[in-house]
Amino acid sequence: MKPILKKVWNVFTTVAVVLMVLCAVFLMGSRLLGFRVFNVISGSMTPVYNVGDLIYVQKVDPKDVKVGDDITFVLNEELAVATHRVVEVNTEKGYFVTKGLTNDTKDEPVLFENLIGKPKFKIAKLGYVSDFIQNPPGMYITLAAGAVLIILVFLPDMLNKKKKDGEGDGAEEAPIPESQKTEETAPQGENN
């Protein structure tokens, strides 16, 4: 491979690997830091959280939640998850009343034990990527792209090795009789 082509190839594969690692960190690595990641699928909290945003939620004690906070919680028996704004806190009975910013009505009371946490930050539109790679066919495309990327990273080295191995193949030279050897044909390290 020509040196300039090899440099371009190395830059391309390095950028691709860095992007893939960053995507993995933002989508999965955040759990190591105590965040749960959720994809916004409705416009009930627009303009704070838009459809396709990825929100990073950190666990909090229900006692630390105040009116005006946004919380993420289990909404119903089907285990649907929502993020809405707290409009009332009832500490005696252990529940919150929440409402989406664009909704006309309040939600059913949310028990303290259904609280997942408070959103700490979001990344706009990364939810579309998350949704794509977590469901077929995007999952299969992502796995295939990862495999292709690994091959592309190591391809130049494999081709160079094969080329070097191929240089020694072919017809071997006939040995030179001792009587015909000169300094020019003597093996390395031997001087006549």
Short mmCIF file of C-alpha atoms in Angstrom, two decimals:
data_model
loop_
_atom_site.label_atom_id
_atom_site.label_comp_id
_atom_site.label_asym_id
_atom_site.label_seq_id
_atom_site.Cartn_x
_atom_site.Cartn_y
_atom_site.Cartn_z
CA MET A 1 0.00 0.00 0.00
CA LYS A 2 1.36 3.42 -0.93
CA PRO A 3 2.40 5.60 2.04
CA ILE A 4 -0.10 8.41 1.35
CA LEU A 5 -2.93 5.93 0.87
CA LYS A 6 -1.93 4.18 4.07
CA LYS A 7 -2.03 7.49 6.00
CA VAL A 8 -5.49 8.31 4.64
CA TRP A 9 -6.64 4.78 5.47
CA ASN A 10 -5.29 5.04 9.02
CA VAL A 11 -7.00 8.40 9.59
CA PHE A 12 -10.31 7.07 8.23
CA THR A 13 -10.28 3.92 10.35
CA THR A 14 -9.14 5.82 13.47
CA VAL A 15 -11.98 8.34 13.12
CA ALA A 16 -14.48 5.52 12.56
CA VAL A 17 -13.28 3.63 15.65
CA VAL A 18 -13.35 6.80 17.79
CA LEU A 19 -16.91 7.59 16.66
CA MET A 20 -18.03 4.05 17.41
CA VAL A 21 -16.44 4.12 20.87
CA LEU A 22 -17.96 7.53 21.68
CA CYS A 23 -21.37 6.30 20.59
CA ALA A 24 -21.00 3.22 22.80
CA VAL A 25 -19.94 5.37 25.76
CA PHE A 26 -22.89 7.73 25.37
CA LEU A 27 -25.35 4.87 24.89
CA MET A 28 -24.08 2.24 27.32
CA GLY A 29 -21.07 3.48 29.27
CA SER A 30 -23.14 6.04 31.13
CA ARG A 31 -24.58 3.23 33.26
CA LEU A 32 -21.17 2.89 34.89
CA LEU A 33 -21.59 6.47 36.10
CA GLY A 34 -25.02 5.75 37.62
CA PHE A 35 -27.20 7.02 34.77
CA ARG A 36 -30.10 5.27 33.11
CA VAL A 37 -30.69 6.31 29.53
CA PHE A 38 -34.12 6.87 28.02
CA ASN A 39 -35.28 7.74 24.53
CA VAL A 40 -37.90 10.50 24.29
CA ILE A 41 -40.77 9.16 22.16
CA SER A 42 -43.48 11.77 22.71
CA GLY A 43 -43.71 15.54 22.59
CA SER A 44 -45.32 15.94 26.02
CA MET A 45 -42.26 17.79 27.40
CA THR A 46 -41.45 19.94 24.37
CA PRO A 47 -39.42 22.20 24.23
CA VAL A 48 -37.38 20.86 27.20
CA TYR A 49 -37.19 17.28 25.85
CA ASN A 50 -37.98 16.72 22.18
CA VAL A 51 -38.81 13.52 20.35
CA GLY A 52 -35.57 11.72 19.53
CA ASP A 53 -33.60 13.19 22.42
CA LEU A 54 -31.70 10.87 24.71
CA ILE A 55 -32.07 11.78 28.38
CA TYR A 56 -29.70 10.68 31.12
CA VAL A 57 -31.51 10.04 34.39
CA GLN A 58 -29.84 9.72 37.78
CA LYS A 59 -31.48 8.07 40.77
CA VAL A 60 -32.62 10.45 43.51
CA ASP A 61 -34.33 10.12 46.85
CA PRO A 62 -38.05 10.99 46.58
CA LYS A 63 -37.58 13.42 49.50
CA ASP A 64 -35.23 15.48 47.32
CA VAL A 65 -37.87 16.07 44.61
CA LYS A 66 -39.63 19.44 44.66
CA VAL A 67 -42.48 21.01 42.73
CA GLY A 68 -41.08 22.19 39.39
CA ASP A 69 -38.56 19.32 39.04
CA ASP A 70 -38.71 17.02 36.05
CA ILE A 71 -38.78 13.36 37.03
CA THR A 72 -38.66 10.05 35.21
CA PHE A 73 -41.00 7.40 36.57
CA VAL A 74 -42.91 4.21 35.84
CA LEU A 75 -46.26 5.42 34.57
CA ASN A 76 -48.52 2.34 34.71
CA GLU A 77 -48.84 -1.43 35.12
CA GLU A 78 -47.48 -1.94 31.59
CA LEU A 79 -44.22 -0.47 32.93
CA ALA A 80 -44.33 2.46 30.52
CA VAL A 81 -41.80 5.12 31.50
CA ALA A 82 -42.48 8.85 31.34
CA THR A 83 -40.67 12.07 32.15
CA HIS A 84 -42.95 14.89 33.32
CA ARG A 85 -42.83 17.92 35.58
CA VAL A 86 -43.84 17.65 39.24
CA VAL A 87 -46.80 19.93 40.06
CA GLU A 88 -47.54 18.57 43.54
CA VAL A 89 -45.73 16.49 46.18
CA ASN A 90 -47.68 14.63 48.86
CA THR A 91 -45.12 13.36 51.37
CA GLU A 92 -47.79 12.02 53.78
CA LYS A 93 -49.27 9.65 51.21
CA GLY A 94 -45.99 9.15 49.31
CA TYR A 95 -46.83 10.32 45.81
CA PHE A 96 -46.16 13.00 43.21
CA VAL A 97 -48.61 14.60 40.82
CA THR A 98 -47.00 15.25 37.43
CA LYS A 99 -47.95 16.82 34.13
CA GLY A 100 -46.39 16.99 30.70
CA LEU A 101 -45.68 20.56 29.59
CA THR A 102 -47.88 20.23 26.51
CA ASN A 103 -50.56 18.09 28.16
CA ASP A 104 -53.88 19.60 29.25
CA THR A 105 -54.42 17.25 32.20
CA LYS A 106 -52.37 16.05 35.12
CA ASP A 107 -51.15 12.44 35.32
CA GLU A 108 -52.42 9.92 37.83
CA PRO A 109 -50.49 10.15 41.12
CA VAL A 110 -47.00 8.66 40.91
CA LEU A 111 -46.00 6.64 43.97
CA PHE A 112 -42.58 7.38 45.42
CA GLU A 113 -41.50 3.79 44.70
CA ASN A 114 -42.20 4.35 40.98
CA LEU A 115 -39.64 7.14 40.81
CA ILE A 116 -36.67 6.25 38.61
CA GLY A 117 -34.82 9.54 38.98
CA LYS A 118 -34.28 13.06 37.69
CA PRO A 119 -32.98 13.85 34.19
CA LYS A 120 -29.53 15.42 34.49
CA PHE A 121 -28.80 16.13 30.83
CA LYS A 122 -29.83 15.24 27.30
CA ILE A 123 -28.25 14.74 23.92
CA ALA A 124 -30.46 15.95 21.10
CA LYS A 125 -31.42 13.41 18.43
CA LEU A 126 -29.14 10.64 19.78
CA GLY A 127 -32.32 8.78 20.72
CA TYR A 128 -32.89 8.02 17.04
CA VAL A 129 -29.47 6.33 16.90
CA SER A 130 -30.17 4.44 20.13
CA ASP A 131 -33.51 3.21 18.87
CA PHE A 132 -32.01 2.17 15.54
CA ILE A 133 -29.17 0.09 16.98
CA GLN A 134 -31.31 -1.59 19.65
CA ASN A 135 -33.90 -3.01 17.25
CA PRO A 136 -33.70 -5.10 14.08
CA PRO A 137 -32.67 -4.43 11.35
CA GLY A 138 -30.50 -1.67 12.84
CA MET A 139 -29.00 -4.09 15.35
CA TYR A 140 -27.82 -6.39 12.54
CA ILE A 141 -26.52 -3.49 10.49
CA THR A 142 -24.58 -2.18 13.51
CA LEU A 143 -23.04 -5.59 14.23
CA ALA A 144 -22.09 -5.99 10.57
CA ALA A 145 -20.62 -2.46 10.47
CA GLY A 146 -18.55 -3.23 13.57
CA ALA A 147 -17.22 -6.44 12.01
CA VAL A 148 -16.40 -4.61 8.76
CA LEU A 149 -14.66 -1.85 10.72
CA ILE A 150 -12.49 -4.38 12.55
CA ILE A 151 -11.54 -5.96 9.23
CA LEU A 152 -10.80 -2.53 7.71
CA VAL A 153 -8.54 -1.61 10.62
CA PHE A 154 -6.43 -4.74 10.18
CA LEU A 155 -6.69 -5.08 6.37
CA PRO A 156 -3.51 -3.12 5.48
CA ASP A 157 -1.44 -5.22 7.89
CA MET A 158 -2.93 -8.45 6.54
CA LEU A 159 -2.24 -7.40 2.95
CA ASN A 160 1.36 -6.37 3.76
CA LYS A 161 1.98 -9.67 5.56
CA LYS A 162 0.55 -11.64 2.65
CA LYS A 163 2.66 -9.63 0.21
CA LYS A 164 5.82 -10.23 2.25
CA ASP A 165 5.03 -13.94 2.58
CA GLY A 166 4.41 -14.11 -1.19
CA GLU A 167 7.81 -12.56 -2.01
CA GLY A 168 9.63 -15.70 -0.90
CA ASP A 169 7.34 -18.00 -2.89
CA GLY A 170 8.08 -19.07 -6.42
CA ALA A 171 11.07 -20.79 -7.94
CA GLU A 172 13.95 -21.15 -5.58
CA GLU A 173 17.41 -20.37 -6.77
CA ALA A 174 19.75 -23.28 -7.34
CA PRO A 175 22.54 -23.46 -4.79
CA ILE A 176 25.86 -22.05 -5.96
CA PRO A 177 28.69 -24.53 -5.80
CA GLU A 178 31.46 -23.57 -3.37
CA SER A 179 33.97 -23.26 -6.19
CA GLN A 180 31.89 -20.51 -7.87
CA LYS A 181 31.19 -18.37 -4.79
CA THR A 182 32.69 -14.91 -4.73
CA GLU A 183 32.42 -12.14 -2.20
CA GLU A 184 29.29 -10.90 -3.96
CA THR A 185 27.48 -14.27 -3.69
CA ALA A 186 28.64 -15.32 -0.27
CA PRO A 187 25.91 -15.48 2.35
CA GLN A 188 25.65 -12.60 4.84
CA GLY A 189 28.29 -12.70 7.53
CA GLU A 190 30.76 -14.77 5.52
CA ASN A 191 33.76 -13.18 3.85
CA ASN A 192 36.08 -15.10 1.56
#
